[in-house]
MMTF fields as JSON, N, C-alpha, C and O atoms, coordinates in Angstrom:
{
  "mmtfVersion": "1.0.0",
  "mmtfProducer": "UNKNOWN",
  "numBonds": 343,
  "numAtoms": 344,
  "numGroups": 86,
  "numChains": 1,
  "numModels": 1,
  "chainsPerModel": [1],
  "groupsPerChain": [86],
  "chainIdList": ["A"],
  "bondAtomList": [4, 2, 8, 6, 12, 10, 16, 14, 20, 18, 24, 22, 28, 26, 32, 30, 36, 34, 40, 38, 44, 42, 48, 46, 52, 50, 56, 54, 60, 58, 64, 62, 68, 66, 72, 70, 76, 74, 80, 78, 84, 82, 88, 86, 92, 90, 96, 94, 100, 98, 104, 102, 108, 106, 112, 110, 116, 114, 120, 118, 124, 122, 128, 126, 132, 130, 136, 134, 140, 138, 144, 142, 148, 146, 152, 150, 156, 154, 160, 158, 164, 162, 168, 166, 172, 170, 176, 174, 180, 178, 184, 182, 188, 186, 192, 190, 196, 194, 200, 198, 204, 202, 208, 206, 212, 210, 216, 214, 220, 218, 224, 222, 228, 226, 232, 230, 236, 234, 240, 238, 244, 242, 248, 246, 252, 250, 256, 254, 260, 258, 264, 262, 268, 266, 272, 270, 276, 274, 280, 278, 284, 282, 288, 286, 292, 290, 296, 294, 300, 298, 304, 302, 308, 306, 312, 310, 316, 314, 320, 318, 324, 322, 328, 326, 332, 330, 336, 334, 340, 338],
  "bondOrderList": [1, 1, 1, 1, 1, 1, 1, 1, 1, 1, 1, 1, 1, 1, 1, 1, 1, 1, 1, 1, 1, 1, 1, 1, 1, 1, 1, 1, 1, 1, 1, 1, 1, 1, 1, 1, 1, 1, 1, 1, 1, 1, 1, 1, 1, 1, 1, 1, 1, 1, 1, 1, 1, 1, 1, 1, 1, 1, 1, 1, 1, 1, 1, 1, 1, 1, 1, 1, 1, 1, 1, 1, 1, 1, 1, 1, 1, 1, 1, 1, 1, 1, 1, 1, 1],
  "groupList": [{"groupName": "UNK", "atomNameList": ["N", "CA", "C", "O"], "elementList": ["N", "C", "C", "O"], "formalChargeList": [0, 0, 0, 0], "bondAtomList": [1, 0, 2, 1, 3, 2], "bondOrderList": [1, 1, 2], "singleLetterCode": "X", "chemCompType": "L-PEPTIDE LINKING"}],
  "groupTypeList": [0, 0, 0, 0, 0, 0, 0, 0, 0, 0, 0, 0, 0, 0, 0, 0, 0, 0, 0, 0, 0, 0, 0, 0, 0, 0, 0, 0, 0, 0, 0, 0, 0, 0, 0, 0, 0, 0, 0, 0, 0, 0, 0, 0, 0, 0, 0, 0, 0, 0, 0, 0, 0, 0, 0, 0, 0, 0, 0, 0, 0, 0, 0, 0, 0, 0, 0, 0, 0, 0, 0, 0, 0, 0, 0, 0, 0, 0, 0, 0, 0, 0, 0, 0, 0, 0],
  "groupIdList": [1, 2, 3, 4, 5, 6, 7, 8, 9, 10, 11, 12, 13, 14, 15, 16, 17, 18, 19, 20, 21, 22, 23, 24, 25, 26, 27, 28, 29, 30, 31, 32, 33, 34, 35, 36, 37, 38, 39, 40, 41, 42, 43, 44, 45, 46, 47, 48, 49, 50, 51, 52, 53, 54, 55, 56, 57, 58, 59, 60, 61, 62, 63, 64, 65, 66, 67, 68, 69, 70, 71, 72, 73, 74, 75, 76, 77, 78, 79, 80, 81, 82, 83, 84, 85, 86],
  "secStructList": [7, 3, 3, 3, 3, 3, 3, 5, 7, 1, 1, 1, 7, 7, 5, 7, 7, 3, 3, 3, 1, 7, 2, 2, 2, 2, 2, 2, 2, 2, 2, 6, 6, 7, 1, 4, 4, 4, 1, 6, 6, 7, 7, 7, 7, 3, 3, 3, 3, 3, 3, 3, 1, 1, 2, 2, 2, 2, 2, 2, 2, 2, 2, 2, 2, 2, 1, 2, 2, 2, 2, 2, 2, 0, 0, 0, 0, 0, 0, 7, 7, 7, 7, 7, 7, 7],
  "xCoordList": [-1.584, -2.167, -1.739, -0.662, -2.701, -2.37, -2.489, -3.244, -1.763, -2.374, -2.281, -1.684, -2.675, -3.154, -2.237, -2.406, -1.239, -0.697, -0.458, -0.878, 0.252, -0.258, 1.171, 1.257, 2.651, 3.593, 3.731, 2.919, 4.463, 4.515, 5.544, 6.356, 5.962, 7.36, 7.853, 7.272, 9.174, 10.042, 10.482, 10.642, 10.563, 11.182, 10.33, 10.638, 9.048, 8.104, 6.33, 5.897, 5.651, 4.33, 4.084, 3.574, 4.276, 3.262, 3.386, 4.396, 1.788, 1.196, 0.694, -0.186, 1.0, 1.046, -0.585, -1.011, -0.964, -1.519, -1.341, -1.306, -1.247, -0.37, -1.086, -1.291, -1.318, -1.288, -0.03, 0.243, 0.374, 0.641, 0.466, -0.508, 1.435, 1.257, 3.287, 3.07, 3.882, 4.639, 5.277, 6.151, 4.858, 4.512, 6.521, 6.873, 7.279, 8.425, 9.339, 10.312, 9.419, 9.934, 9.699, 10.261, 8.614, 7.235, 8.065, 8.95, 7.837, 8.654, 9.627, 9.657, 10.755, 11.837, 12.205, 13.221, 11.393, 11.77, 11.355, 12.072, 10.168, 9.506, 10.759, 10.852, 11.806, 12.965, 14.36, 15.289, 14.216, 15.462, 15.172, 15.872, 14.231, 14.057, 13.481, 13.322, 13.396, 12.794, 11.509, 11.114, 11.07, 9.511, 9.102, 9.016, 8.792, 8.789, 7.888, 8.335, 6.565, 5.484, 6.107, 5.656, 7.119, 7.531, 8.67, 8.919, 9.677, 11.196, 11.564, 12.615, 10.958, 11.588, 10.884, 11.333, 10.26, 9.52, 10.294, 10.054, 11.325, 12.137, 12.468, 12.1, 13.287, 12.768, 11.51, 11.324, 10.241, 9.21, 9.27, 10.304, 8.246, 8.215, 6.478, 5.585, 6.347, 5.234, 4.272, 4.449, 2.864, 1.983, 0.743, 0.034, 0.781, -0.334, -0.63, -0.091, -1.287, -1.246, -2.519, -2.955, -3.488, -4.428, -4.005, -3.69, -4.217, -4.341, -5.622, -6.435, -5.668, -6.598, -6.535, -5.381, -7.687, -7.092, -6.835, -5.816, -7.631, -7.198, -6.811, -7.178, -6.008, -5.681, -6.909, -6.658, -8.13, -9.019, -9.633, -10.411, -9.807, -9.851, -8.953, -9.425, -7.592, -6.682, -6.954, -6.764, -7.552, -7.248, -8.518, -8.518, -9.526, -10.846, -10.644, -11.129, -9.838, -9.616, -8.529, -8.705, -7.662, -7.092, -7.861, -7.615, -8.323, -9.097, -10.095, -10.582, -10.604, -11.669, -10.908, -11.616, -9.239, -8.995, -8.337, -8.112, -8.043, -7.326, -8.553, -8.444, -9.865, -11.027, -11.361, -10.742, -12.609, -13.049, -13.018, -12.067, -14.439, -14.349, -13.705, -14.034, -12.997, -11.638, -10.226, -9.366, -10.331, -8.778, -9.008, -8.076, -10.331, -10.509, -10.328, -9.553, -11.27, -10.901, -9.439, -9.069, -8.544, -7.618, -6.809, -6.003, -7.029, -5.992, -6.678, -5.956, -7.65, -8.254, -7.804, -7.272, -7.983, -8.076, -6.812, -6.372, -6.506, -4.872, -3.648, -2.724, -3.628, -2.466, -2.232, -1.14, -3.694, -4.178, -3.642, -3.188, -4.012, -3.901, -4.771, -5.365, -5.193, -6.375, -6.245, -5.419, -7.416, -7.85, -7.244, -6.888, -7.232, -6.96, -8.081, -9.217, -7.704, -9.204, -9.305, -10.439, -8.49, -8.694, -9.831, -10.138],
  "yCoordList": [3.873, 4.044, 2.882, 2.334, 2.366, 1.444, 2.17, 3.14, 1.748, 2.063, 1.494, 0.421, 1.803, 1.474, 1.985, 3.204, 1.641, 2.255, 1.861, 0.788, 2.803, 2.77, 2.631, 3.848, 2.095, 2.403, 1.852, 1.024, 2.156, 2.262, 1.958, 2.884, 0.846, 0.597, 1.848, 2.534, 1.755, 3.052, 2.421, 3.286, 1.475, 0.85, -0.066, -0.305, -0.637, -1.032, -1.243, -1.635, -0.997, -0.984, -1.577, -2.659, -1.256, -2.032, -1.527, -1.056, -1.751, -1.376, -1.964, -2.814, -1.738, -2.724, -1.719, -0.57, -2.733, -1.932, -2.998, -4.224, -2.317, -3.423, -2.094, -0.904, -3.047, -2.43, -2.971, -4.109, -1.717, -1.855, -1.172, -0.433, -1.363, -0.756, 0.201, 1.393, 0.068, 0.601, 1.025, 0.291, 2.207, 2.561, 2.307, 1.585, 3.187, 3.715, 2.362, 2.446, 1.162, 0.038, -0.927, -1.944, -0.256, -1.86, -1.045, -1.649, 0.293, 0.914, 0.471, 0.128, 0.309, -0.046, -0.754, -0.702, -2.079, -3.756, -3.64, -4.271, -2.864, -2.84, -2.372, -2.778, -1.64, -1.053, -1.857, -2.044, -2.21, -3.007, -4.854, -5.863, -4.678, -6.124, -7.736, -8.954, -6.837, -8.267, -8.769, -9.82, -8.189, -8.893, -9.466, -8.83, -11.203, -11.511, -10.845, -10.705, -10.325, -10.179, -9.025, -8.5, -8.692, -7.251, -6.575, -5.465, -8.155, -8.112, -7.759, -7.16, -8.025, -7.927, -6.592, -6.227, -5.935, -4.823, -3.249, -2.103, -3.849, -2.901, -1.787, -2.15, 0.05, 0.225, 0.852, 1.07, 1.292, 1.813, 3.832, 4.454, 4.28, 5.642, 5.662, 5.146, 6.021, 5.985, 7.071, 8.276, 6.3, 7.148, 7.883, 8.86, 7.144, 7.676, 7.018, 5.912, 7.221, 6.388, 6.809, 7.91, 5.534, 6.43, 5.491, 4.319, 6.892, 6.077, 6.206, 7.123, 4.616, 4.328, 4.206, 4.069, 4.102, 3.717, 2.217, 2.009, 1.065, -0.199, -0.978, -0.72, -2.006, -3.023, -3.703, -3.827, -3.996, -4.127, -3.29, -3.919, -2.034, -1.317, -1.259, -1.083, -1.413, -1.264, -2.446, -2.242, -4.026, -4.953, -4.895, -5.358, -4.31, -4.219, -3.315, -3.532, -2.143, -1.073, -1.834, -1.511, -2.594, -3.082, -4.403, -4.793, -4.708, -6.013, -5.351, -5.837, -3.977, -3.394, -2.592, -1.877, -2.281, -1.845, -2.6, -2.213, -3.532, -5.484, -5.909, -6.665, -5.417, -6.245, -5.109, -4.047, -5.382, -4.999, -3.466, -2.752, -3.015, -1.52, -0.713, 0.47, -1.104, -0.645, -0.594, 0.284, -1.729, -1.339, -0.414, 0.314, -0.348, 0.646, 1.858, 2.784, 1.68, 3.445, 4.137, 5.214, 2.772, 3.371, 3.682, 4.612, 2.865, 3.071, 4.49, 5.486, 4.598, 6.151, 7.099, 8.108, 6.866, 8.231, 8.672, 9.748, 7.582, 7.277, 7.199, 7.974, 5.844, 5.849, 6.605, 6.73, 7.266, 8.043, 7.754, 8.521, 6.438, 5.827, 6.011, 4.936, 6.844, 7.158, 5.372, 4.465, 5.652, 4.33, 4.667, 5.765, 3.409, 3.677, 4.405, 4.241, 5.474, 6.15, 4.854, 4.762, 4.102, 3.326, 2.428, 1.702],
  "zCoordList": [17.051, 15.732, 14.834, 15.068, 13.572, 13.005, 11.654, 11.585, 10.528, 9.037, 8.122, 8.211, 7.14, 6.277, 5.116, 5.131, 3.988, 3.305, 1.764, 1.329, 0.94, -0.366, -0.859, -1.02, -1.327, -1.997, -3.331, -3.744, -3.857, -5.553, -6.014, -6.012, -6.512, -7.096, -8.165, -9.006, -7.682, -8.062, -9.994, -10.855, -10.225, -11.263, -12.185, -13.353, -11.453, -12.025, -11.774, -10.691, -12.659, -12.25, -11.592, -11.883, -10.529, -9.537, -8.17, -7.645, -7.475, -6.366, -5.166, -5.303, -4.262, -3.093, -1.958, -2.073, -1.115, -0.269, 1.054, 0.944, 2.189, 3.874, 4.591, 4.355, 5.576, 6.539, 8.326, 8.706, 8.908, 9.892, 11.153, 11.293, 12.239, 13.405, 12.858, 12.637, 12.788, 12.58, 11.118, 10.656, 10.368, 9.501, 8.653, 7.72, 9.463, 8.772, 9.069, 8.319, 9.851, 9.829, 8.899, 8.493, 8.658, 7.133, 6.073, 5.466, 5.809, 4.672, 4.285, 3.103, 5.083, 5.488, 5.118, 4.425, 5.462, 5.104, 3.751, 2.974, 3.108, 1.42, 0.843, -0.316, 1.225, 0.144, 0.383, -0.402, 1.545, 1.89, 1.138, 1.23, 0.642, -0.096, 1.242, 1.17, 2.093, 2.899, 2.876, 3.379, 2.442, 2.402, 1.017, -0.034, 1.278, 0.014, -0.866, -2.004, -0.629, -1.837, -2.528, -3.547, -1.928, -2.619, -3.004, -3.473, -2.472, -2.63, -4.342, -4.569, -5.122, -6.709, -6.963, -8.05, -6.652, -6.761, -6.399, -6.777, -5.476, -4.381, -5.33, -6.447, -5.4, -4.462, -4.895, -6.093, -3.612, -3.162, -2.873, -2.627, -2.968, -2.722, -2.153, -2.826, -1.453, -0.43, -0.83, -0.647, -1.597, -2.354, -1.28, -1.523, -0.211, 0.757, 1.978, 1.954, 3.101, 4.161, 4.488, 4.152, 5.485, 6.322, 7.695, 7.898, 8.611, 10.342, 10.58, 10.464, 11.098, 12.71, 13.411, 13.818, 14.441, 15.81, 16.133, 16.792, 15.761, 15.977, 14.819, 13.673, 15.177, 14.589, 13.121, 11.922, 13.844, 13.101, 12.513, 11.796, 12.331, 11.591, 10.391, 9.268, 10.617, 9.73, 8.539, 7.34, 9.257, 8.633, 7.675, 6.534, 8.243, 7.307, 6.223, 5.113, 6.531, 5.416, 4.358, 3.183, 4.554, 3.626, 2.982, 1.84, 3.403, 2.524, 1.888, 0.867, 2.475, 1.121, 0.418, -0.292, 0.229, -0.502, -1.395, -2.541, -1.017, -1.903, -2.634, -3.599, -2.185, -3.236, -4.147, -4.085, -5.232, -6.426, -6.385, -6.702, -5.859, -5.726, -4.717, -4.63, -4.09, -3.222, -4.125, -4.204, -4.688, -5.31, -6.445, -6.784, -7.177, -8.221, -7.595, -7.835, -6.656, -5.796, -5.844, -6.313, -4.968, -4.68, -5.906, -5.908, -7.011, -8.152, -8.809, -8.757, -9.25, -9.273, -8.479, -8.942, -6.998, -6.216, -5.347, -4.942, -5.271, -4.647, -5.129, -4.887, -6.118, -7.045, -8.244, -8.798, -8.732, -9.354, -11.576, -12.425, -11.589, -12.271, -13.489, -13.581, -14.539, -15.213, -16.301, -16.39, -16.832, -17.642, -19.119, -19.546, -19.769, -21.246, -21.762, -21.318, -22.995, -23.343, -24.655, -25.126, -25.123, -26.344, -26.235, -27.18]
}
């Protein structure tokens, strides 16, 4: 299985979306500070995941959720982020 996942900085706004093949090791490295895009962000609390079955699947679901109406989705339906009403 590969996935697709959603975590949420614990300390500051901000939202990541990765995909992997090994879900709780990627976690891992996101809180333990090794991965640069996300080292100052550390730590993470894990907002949602989806599995697939291949690799490419995983990589297509994250690039439509990294672009326009994917990341709106996910920040709506996932991170569950409502809009300013101002």
């Amino acid at each position: 299985m590969y996935y697709v996942y959603f975590p949420k900085s614990v300390k500051h706004d901000f939202y990541y979306i990765g995909q992997t093949k090994d879900l709780k090791k990627r976690f891992k490295e996101h809180n333990d500070g090794l991965l640069q895009s996300t080292k100052h962000y550390a730590p993470f609390k894990l907002i949602s995941y989806l599995a697939v079955n291949t690799r490419k699947q995983a990589e297509e679901l994250e690039k439509y959720f990294k672009g326009g109406s994917g990341f709106a989705f996910a920040r709506k339906r996932i991170f569950l982020i409502k809009k300013d009403s101002s």
